[in-house]
Amino acid sequence: MTKWVYSFGGGHDEGRADMRDLLGGKGANLAEMASIGLPVPPGFTITTEVCTTFYANDRNYPVDLEAQVQQALRRVEQASGRRFGDPDRPLLVSVRSGARVSMPGMMDTVLNLGLNDSTVEGLARDADDDRFAYDSYRRFIQMYGSVVLGIDHRRFEEIIEQVKLETNAFEDTALSAQDWRRVVDGYKEMIDREIGNPFPQRPEDQLWGAIGAVFGSWMNPRAVTYRRLHDIPVEWGTAVNVQAMVFGNMGDDCATGVCFTRDPSTGENVFYGEYLVNAQGEDVVAGIRTPQPLSKARATPGETPMESVMPAAYAELLEVRRKLEQHYRDMQDIEFTIQKNKLFMLQTRNGKRTVAASLRMAVDMARDGLIDRPEAIRRVNPAALDQLLHPTLDPRAHRTILAKGLPASPGAASGAAVFNADEAESRAAKGEAVVLVRIETSPEDIHGMHAARGIITTRGGMTSHAAVVARGMGRPCVAGAGGITVDYNDQTLRVGSRTLQAGNIITLDGATGEVFVGSIPMIEPAMSGDFGTLMQWADESRRLRVRANAETPLDAETARKFGAEGIGLCRTEHMFFDPERIGAVRQMIMANDEAGRRAALERLLPHQRDDFISLFRIMAGMPVTIRLLDPPLHEFLPHADAELAEVAEALGTDTESMRRRAAELAEANPMLGHRGCRLGITFPEIYEMQARAIFEGALMVAKETGTAPIPEIMIPLVGMKKELEITRSQVENVARQVFDKLGRTIDYTIGTMIELPRASLTADAIAEVADFFSFGTNDLTQTTFGLSRDDAGKFLPQYAEKGILPKDPFVSIDIDGVGAMIRIAVEKGRQAKPGMKMGICGEHGGDPASIVFCEQIGLDYVSCSPYRVPVARLAAAQAALGTAEDGTA
Ligand code: ADP
Ligand code: MG
Ligand code: MG
């Protein structure tokens, strides 16, 4: 026989906390609390299996359910010394829903069930309080009427208002027993009218009505929508809890409250909560009366803390708090009621908390020995850590919202609105804080994005150029704020009838996607304290090294500050876009022969060398992976006609030749075009110049600091061994020349990015000529799927909606496909070259789920944008420690 019903309380505890799947969260924890000796009113839980069976059988209950409910009810009667339906000492119960995870949309709780025209008299005699009994009865009819019978709550309010009007009362509290009796009569008449049946008087009918309503609510549209949004399977089902009532509304020695065992917003180890004297159930959260603080320490003048008003019950509650934390080893969110100075526990669960609080609690609890360090590391969600690493808007500050877009890159920034990259750069150079506002951005805007404190675009999604680059740079960004119209000619932005000029101050919050008028005070992130402690523990637990993707000194410094152990990807093309150099780059592109190209590259060399020198200084003693030029050359030419003419003049050539060259370089599919090592093979002088700049720079810094950097030269887009062989020997030749000339040498390695399926499949051959592999998972995702990220916005969102792709593969590695490519390359590569160094440098390097994958396949490091370095450090530690428990469900 299946056990459908589990009792708790009254010395008969059949459930436990770890039976949450069967009993739901509420039921499992009520049983657990009862079993550790906390005062829990007796009751029973009807399992989630009944819910699934109910739906599997055309909304019929299992046959033996009724008998099991009867038996459990008898137990509650014994434990409470009352009987269901007894006109003298009636047992009243609450009927509460409770799924595995707390789920808005489910049926609201019905309290005081079991009251009818005769038991209400018994309750009145028993409590020696008519007013209390009739108030309880009308509450019951109201709750049952609205949640079980589906009657609009306004019908009930109208009746109360009518009685108040007739008796000249303003507040509920002014109503007498007689008045509540009239309300009850009014309710019953109204219900009879509305549903064509009298209000059910038999307690058994009431009970089954409420049970049916809980199970029925599992399929109501609100619950269905919530499950869909939160990936909750319909098979989980909900449980029903039936529990003896305790009363917080029997007088001034009664109360009800909700609290957290620690402060859920700061994590401070103080009792945090609210209570109301002489109140029932959800009165505390309903906002009709103002709840009061629990502790004296948290009370302001004029408030009446429970600690002063009910010292004995408060002391008991403190003891419960201690016991609960000792038992659950986590912060608890609890509900309690005090009846005639006696405390009863009605709910506990792991409390939701901010990231800051989760960090503080994890560290405090580990220090106090409540949990161990690995558990402390598991308690903090790495992805959420991001919120702590950027300035945030002061929550107390006044704000005027202007528009809303997508939360593309976290952090907040204020500054003067500017509408083009050059202006952003020149204003920033003068020390002004600017926010770059564009319709959309392109690689030509990089310098302006870098100079800006924050970026706003009116078009584009979470994987638009602006969003991706901003996240990489750690700049706050709001993308696709469609409500804003930018006019580049007028240098204005408009939202409805409101117009802002260039230079007007605006603020954006990249964590929420909001844009505000004017400046708003910010709170700076703190790297020390609990954050520092937890990071140190994480570092001691992880195997994966963590590097950063960085090319500017500022990014490199940020990366070090956040604990990066090297650079995993320095993209040299970003250095080419700098206004000082783009002229030389274009001169090289326009040159007709190798000699012309070499002359232009000669002009670039000192700049590149300086770039590397400043990076190497910051990263002295650490590995720095430098990727040689990757994008196709046409990206460096201007597109607009006006610009073409301007550039032609600067280069001493004519617009027509410029246009012709641009047309020659134009590609149908640049992602698969003349780029990566294909450039190095056709224009060897480009890679030679870059290699020279690297070696000369490294030797200078080695001499200057006494600590040599370790350049790792990375050839992009290799698909064939021969490609790497050729480019590798070019670089080696340059190394020899530089070492000979300067009479000194330095250690370096040459490897490749694995970003083409062919490279993965022939990784054993490629490994013979590579010192390391770095997985360029952005391109590898594009080439494995055969889709271009720039165009994917048109269909990827639908793919997510239709469940074709579970996650955006540019955010989290597609383990089955792209992951298989990586796995193959790791195996083949290490077969050919045991112990070969391998890492990942795509955006995925900062994604916790992808990091777990990197740990599992034995990569040596992950590399991510500087601001994500702490996220990666923590995620790497969690990956090394194994599966994390969910701390806040
Ligand atoms: P929710 O899931 O919305 O929190 P609950 O089932 O916890 O709903 O109940 C809502 C309110 O009713 C809570 O304040 C709870 O403390 C109160 N309550 C539930 N059961 C009882 C009971 N047996 N006696 C007194 N109050 C109760
Ligand atoms: Mg509720
Ligand atoms: Mg509750």
XYZ file of C-alpha atoms in Angstrom, residues 480-880:
401
model
C 18.778 48.070 -27.332
C 17.134 50.935 -25.418
C 14.546 51.305 -28.162
C 12.693 54.114 -26.394
C 15.632 56.441 -27.081
C 16.017 58.109 -30.476
C 19.525 59.305 -31.271
C 20.054 62.040 -33.835
C 23.733 62.159 -34.846
C 23.252 65.340 -36.899
C 21.617 67.366 -34.134
C 23.746 65.649 -31.479
C 20.681 64.977 -29.362
C 18.798 62.094 -27.903
C 15.060 62.061 -27.540
C 12.645 60.084 -25.376
C 9.066 61.020 -26.078
C 8.888 64.787 -25.828
C 12.083 65.059 -23.834
C 15.323 66.036 -25.590
C 18.853 65.896 -24.167
C 21.867 67.588 -25.763
C 25.385 66.275 -26.069
C 27.059 67.047 -22.762
C 23.922 66.604 -20.624
C 24.578 64.228 -17.741
C 22.935 60.813 -17.813
C 23.319 57.665 -15.720
C 22.924 54.043 -16.684
C 22.567 50.874 -14.672
C 23.878 47.987 -16.730
C 22.552 45.467 -14.219
C 18.926 46.516 -14.727
C 19.041 48.098 -18.185
C 17.769 51.425 -16.874
C 18.842 54.862 -18.072
C 18.329 57.932 -15.874
C 18.506 61.692 -16.251
C 21.287 63.431 -14.327
C 23.879 61.896 -12.049
C 23.121 59.493 -9.198
C 25.432 58.749 -6.249
C 27.227 55.380 -6.436
C 28.661 52.827 -4.065
C 32.144 51.549 -4.940
C 32.930 47.835 -4.722
C 35.172 46.604 -1.910
C 37.805 43.989 -2.752
C 38.882 43.403 0.815
C 37.194 41.945 3.874
C 34.915 38.969 3.385
C 35.336 39.101 -0.358
C 39.102 38.832 -0.032
C 38.816 35.998 2.481
C 36.464 33.905 0.373
C 38.611 34.480 -2.719
C 41.664 33.300 -0.830
C 39.843 30.128 0.221
C 38.736 29.629 -3.372
C 42.300 30.028 -4.630
C 43.464 27.350 -2.208
C 40.860 24.934 -3.560
C 41.091 25.332 -7.293
C 43.210 23.513 -9.846
C 42.405 25.652 -12.908
C 44.498 28.769 -13.322
C 42.669 31.968 -14.129
C 43.915 34.489 -16.643
C 42.394 37.571 -18.199
C 41.701 38.738 -21.715
C 43.368 42.137 -21.793
C 45.197 44.368 -24.209
C 45.396 47.769 -22.564
C 47.447 48.618 -19.474
C 44.246 49.609 -17.686
C 42.656 46.234 -18.364
C 45.838 44.427 -17.374
C 45.975 46.330 -14.097
C 42.324 45.635 -13.395
C 42.972 41.976 -14.154
C 45.840 41.815 -11.670
C 43.821 43.644 -9.035
C 41.150 40.966 -9.454
C 43.732 38.196 -9.138
C 44.486 37.184 -12.736
C 47.510 34.932 -13.097
C 48.478 36.052 -16.575
C 46.940 37.174 -19.814
C 45.208 34.480 -21.808
C 44.336 36.616 -24.788
C 45.819 39.899 -25.924
C 44.094 40.889 -29.159
C 46.594 42.925 -31.106
C 44.093 44.362 -33.569
C 42.609 46.517 -30.851
C 45.958 48.257 -30.810
C 45.666 48.887 -34.546
C 42.454 50.842 -34.176
C 44.064 53.485 -32.028
C 43.744 56.816 -33.891
C 47.524 57.316 -33.777
C 48.129 54.077 -35.619
C 45.182 53.553 -37.865
C 46.883 55.846 -40.436
C 49.898 53.538 -40.669
C 47.642 50.493 -40.810
C 45.728 51.996 -43.711
C 48.956 52.981 -45.435
C 49.998 49.333 -45.210
C 46.722 48.177 -46.663
C 46.926 50.641 -49.524
C 50.535 49.774 -50.404
C 50.966 48.105 -53.780
C 53.868 45.858 -52.871
C 55.749 44.281 -50.031
C 58.243 47.144 -49.828
C 55.398 49.610 -49.347
C 53.829 47.427 -46.693
C 57.114 47.048 -44.850
C 57.592 50.827 -44.823
C 54.173 51.261 -43.201
C 54.798 48.437 -40.738
C 58.085 50.121 -39.785
C 55.970 53.051 -38.569
C 53.749 50.724 -36.559
C 56.584 48.784 -34.936
C 57.492 51.289 -32.189
C 53.844 51.631 -31.196
C 53.332 47.878 -30.970
C 56.551 47.528 -29.004
C 55.406 50.195 -26.538
C 52.072 48.410 -26.167
C 53.814 45.183 -25.257
C 56.304 46.903 -22.980
C 53.538 48.398 -20.871
C 51.672 45.091 -20.742
C 54.809 43.118 -19.858
C 55.690 45.556 -17.090
C 52.349 44.968 -15.436
C 52.457 41.209 -16.006
C 56.154 40.728 -15.198
C 56.881 37.089 -14.427
C 53.513 35.942 -15.740
C 52.506 34.347 -19.014
C 51.088 36.687 -21.635
C 49.399 35.108 -24.638
C 49.533 37.426 -27.619
C 47.408 36.668 -30.603
C 48.842 37.904 -33.887
C 46.595 39.874 -36.211
C 43.256 38.170 -36.741
C 40.541 40.263 -38.456
C 40.301 40.751 -42.219
C 41.986 43.930 -43.423
C 38.873 45.667 -44.699
C 37.783 46.185 -41.125
C 40.471 48.842 -40.898
C 39.237 50.860 -43.883
C 36.532 53.493 -43.542
C 33.123 52.726 -45.010
C 31.356 56.039 -45.492
C 32.174 58.034 -48.620
C 33.006 61.171 -46.696
C 35.460 59.305 -44.558
C 37.008 57.593 -47.585
C 37.855 60.975 -49.068
C 39.326 62.217 -45.810
C 41.517 59.144 -45.380
C 42.567 59.258 -49.037
C 43.775 62.790 -48.563
C 45.683 61.931 -45.401
C 47.400 59.052 -47.198
C 48.187 61.181 -50.255
C 46.119 59.042 -52.550
C 42.785 59.555 -54.309
C 39.320 58.524 -53.260
C 38.951 56.341 -56.298
C 41.929 54.116 -55.375
C 40.660 53.929 -51.829
C 37.282 52.826 -53.030
C 38.847 50.283 -55.408
C 41.011 48.809 -52.638
C 38.036 48.643 -50.295
C 36.069 46.832 -53.002
C 38.952 44.390 -53.565
C 39.047 43.579 -49.881
C 35.304 43.326 -49.436
C 34.197 39.804 -48.571
C 30.924 37.961 -48.851
C 31.509 36.261 -45.547
C 34.273 37.949 -43.567
C 34.026 35.526 -40.664
C 35.249 32.778 -43.000
C 37.368 35.015 -45.159
C 40.888 36.290 -45.485
C 41.768 36.496 -41.825
C 43.736 34.823 -39.040
C 46.841 32.924 -40.096
C 45.680 33.292 -43.694
C 46.846 36.895 -43.405
C 50.140 35.779 -41.893
C 50.717 33.387 -44.786
C 49.906 35.921 -47.518
C 51.461 38.949 -45.806
C 54.294 37.441 -43.717
C 55.682 40.917 -43.003
C 52.718 41.680 -40.727
C 53.386 38.796 -38.339
C 57.127 39.473 -38.556
C 56.628 43.036 -37.361
C 54.414 41.869 -34.523
C 56.870 39.173 -33.480
C 59.699 41.694 -33.505
C 57.706 44.079 -31.327
C 57.003 41.261 -28.866
C 60.592 40.021 -28.560
C 62.176 43.464 -28.392
C 59.642 44.586 -25.827
C 60.049 41.467 -23.714
C 63.842 41.763 -23.683
C 63.605 45.405 -22.626
C 61.286 44.657 -19.739
C 63.393 41.668 -18.691
C 66.413 43.922 -18.483
C 64.552 46.746 -16.787
C 62.717 44.725 -14.136
C 64.903 41.644 -13.832
C 61.732 39.563 -14.203
C 61.116 38.322 -17.703
C 57.578 38.066 -18.982
C 56.724 34.817 -20.702
C 55.373 35.589 -24.164
C 53.132 32.940 -25.618
C 52.687 33.783 -29.265
C 49.399 32.582 -30.611
C 48.583 32.069 -34.279
C 44.837 32.401 -34.925
C 42.482 30.393 -37.138
C 44.828 27.512 -37.902
C 43.034 24.607 -39.556
C 46.011 22.757 -41.001
C 49.343 21.771 -39.555
C 51.189 23.351 -42.460
C 49.702 26.754 -41.674
C 51.161 26.697 -38.225
C 54.442 25.254 -39.450
C 54.957 28.162 -41.843
C 53.881 30.941 -39.496
C 55.794 29.367 -36.639
C 59.062 29.381 -38.515
C 58.532 33.033 -39.458
C 58.222 33.909 -35.799
C 61.209 31.761 -34.863
C 63.349 33.495 -37.471
C 62.461 36.866 -36.036
C 63.260 35.621 -32.543
C 66.703 34.498 -33.656
C 67.371 37.835 -35.357
C 66.336 39.842 -32.312
C 68.223 37.617 -29.870
C 71.361 37.811 -32.041
C 71.161 41.542 -32.388
C 70.629 42.206 -28.677
C 72.851 39.391 -27.483
C 70.232 38.131 -25.041
C 67.436 35.566 -25.190
C 64.150 34.972 -23.483
C 61.856 31.977 -23.071
C 58.813 31.984 -25.270
C 56.347 29.531 -26.764
C 54.324 29.394 -29.952
C 50.892 27.874 -30.081
C 47.579 28.200 -31.775
C 43.979 28.970 -31.200
C 41.675 26.073 -31.828
C 38.635 27.660 -33.402
C 37.893 25.548 -36.466
C 36.423 22.035 -36.486
C 39.266 20.924 -38.739
C 41.771 22.024 -36.141
C 40.013 19.932 -33.487
C 39.791 16.890 -35.704
C 43.475 17.061 -36.680
C 44.723 18.324 -33.342
C 47.268 15.499 -33.071
C 49.027 16.696 -36.227
C 48.809 20.352 -35.236
C 50.126 19.543 -31.756
C 53.395 18.395 -33.302
C 54.191 22.000 -34.151
C 52.316 23.764 -31.308
C 53.532 24.402 -27.768
C 50.020 25.128 -26.529
C 46.364 25.213 -27.539
C 43.961 27.940 -26.588
C 40.335 27.294 -27.402
C 38.766 30.319 -29.052
C 35.280 29.256 -28.139
C 33.511 32.247 -29.696
C 34.659 31.366 -33.205
C 34.611 27.648 -32.474
C 30.917 28.032 -31.618
C 30.268 29.926 -34.843
C 32.173 27.446 -36.979
C 30.817 24.332 -35.285
C 27.231 25.507 -35.606
C 27.894 27.114 -38.974
C 26.234 30.322 -37.854
C 27.388 33.875 -37.606
C 26.878 35.515 -34.277
C 26.281 38.878 -35.945
C 23.279 37.455 -37.769
C 22.085 35.009 -35.140
C 19.972 37.647 -33.399
C 17.319 37.042 -36.036
C 16.671 33.460 -35.010
C 18.504 32.515 -31.799
C 15.867 34.051 -29.504
C 13.223 31.851 -31.158
C 15.486 28.853 -30.798
C 15.587 29.472 -27.071
C 11.812 29.943 -26.930
C 11.109 26.746 -28.839
C 13.578 24.822 -26.731
C 15.796 23.943 -29.703
C 18.758 25.302 -27.773
C 18.606 25.178 -23.997
C 20.996 28.104 -23.537
C 22.612 30.768 -25.671
C 25.724 28.896 -26.919
C 27.676 32.159 -26.929
C 27.105 32.523 -23.203
C 27.541 28.936 -22.045
C 29.462 26.293 -23.993
C 27.303 23.935 -26.005
C 28.723 20.847 -24.329
C 27.311 18.305 -26.788
C 28.656 19.924 -29.941
C 31.295 22.554 -29.304
C 32.279 20.702 -26.151
C 32.848 17.539 -28.170
C 35.128 19.472 -30.509
C 37.158 20.649 -27.535
C 37.271 17.192 -26.001
C 38.572 15.684 -29.243
C 41.248 18.343 -29.546
C 42.353 17.859 -25.929
C 42.624 14.095 -26.331
C 44.365 14.163 -29.703
C 46.631 17.027 -28.750
C 47.802 15.391 -25.552
C 48.232 12.040 -27.288
C 50.718 13.670 -29.586
C 52.227 15.850 -26.867
C 51.571 14.610 -23.325
C 51.028 17.356 -20.798
C 50.551 20.009 -23.462
C 49.320 23.293 -21.968
C 45.724 24.076 -22.873
C 43.270 26.785 -21.961
C 40.191 28.590 -23.116
C 39.970 32.248 -24.016
C 36.463 32.821 -25.370
C 33.752 34.688 -23.490
C 32.897 31.313 -21.994
C 36.016 31.521 -19.819
C 33.983 33.561 -17.323
C 30.838 31.433 -17.388
C 30.523 29.130 -14.346
C 28.845 26.248 -16.215
C 31.522 26.342 -18.915
C 34.219 26.421 -16.237
C 32.869 23.180 -14.763
C 33.307 21.662 -18.215
C 36.887 23.009 -18.480
C 37.684 21.423 -15.118
C 36.231 18.096 -16.175
C 38.232 17.828 -19.386
C 41.450 18.852 -17.652
C 42.252 22.228 -19.186
C 45.073 24.121 -17.479
C 43.445 27.532 -17.372
C 40.486 29.684 -18.291
C 40.821 33.246 -19.484
C 38.052 35.814 -19.272
C 37.483 39.542 -19.171
C 39.170 41.263 -16.212
C 35.942 41.926 -14.337
C 34.996 38.286 -14.481
C 38.274 37.036 -13.023
C 36.871 36.702 -9.477
C 33.794 34.949 -10.879
C 36.093 32.477 -12.631
C 38.266 31.977 -9.522
C 35.243 31.068 -7.450
C 33.635 28.960 -10.171
C 36.920 27.101 -10.671
C 37.065 26.337 -6.951
C 33.482 25.068 -6.975
C 34.231 22.971 -10.056
C 37.220 21.430 -8.277
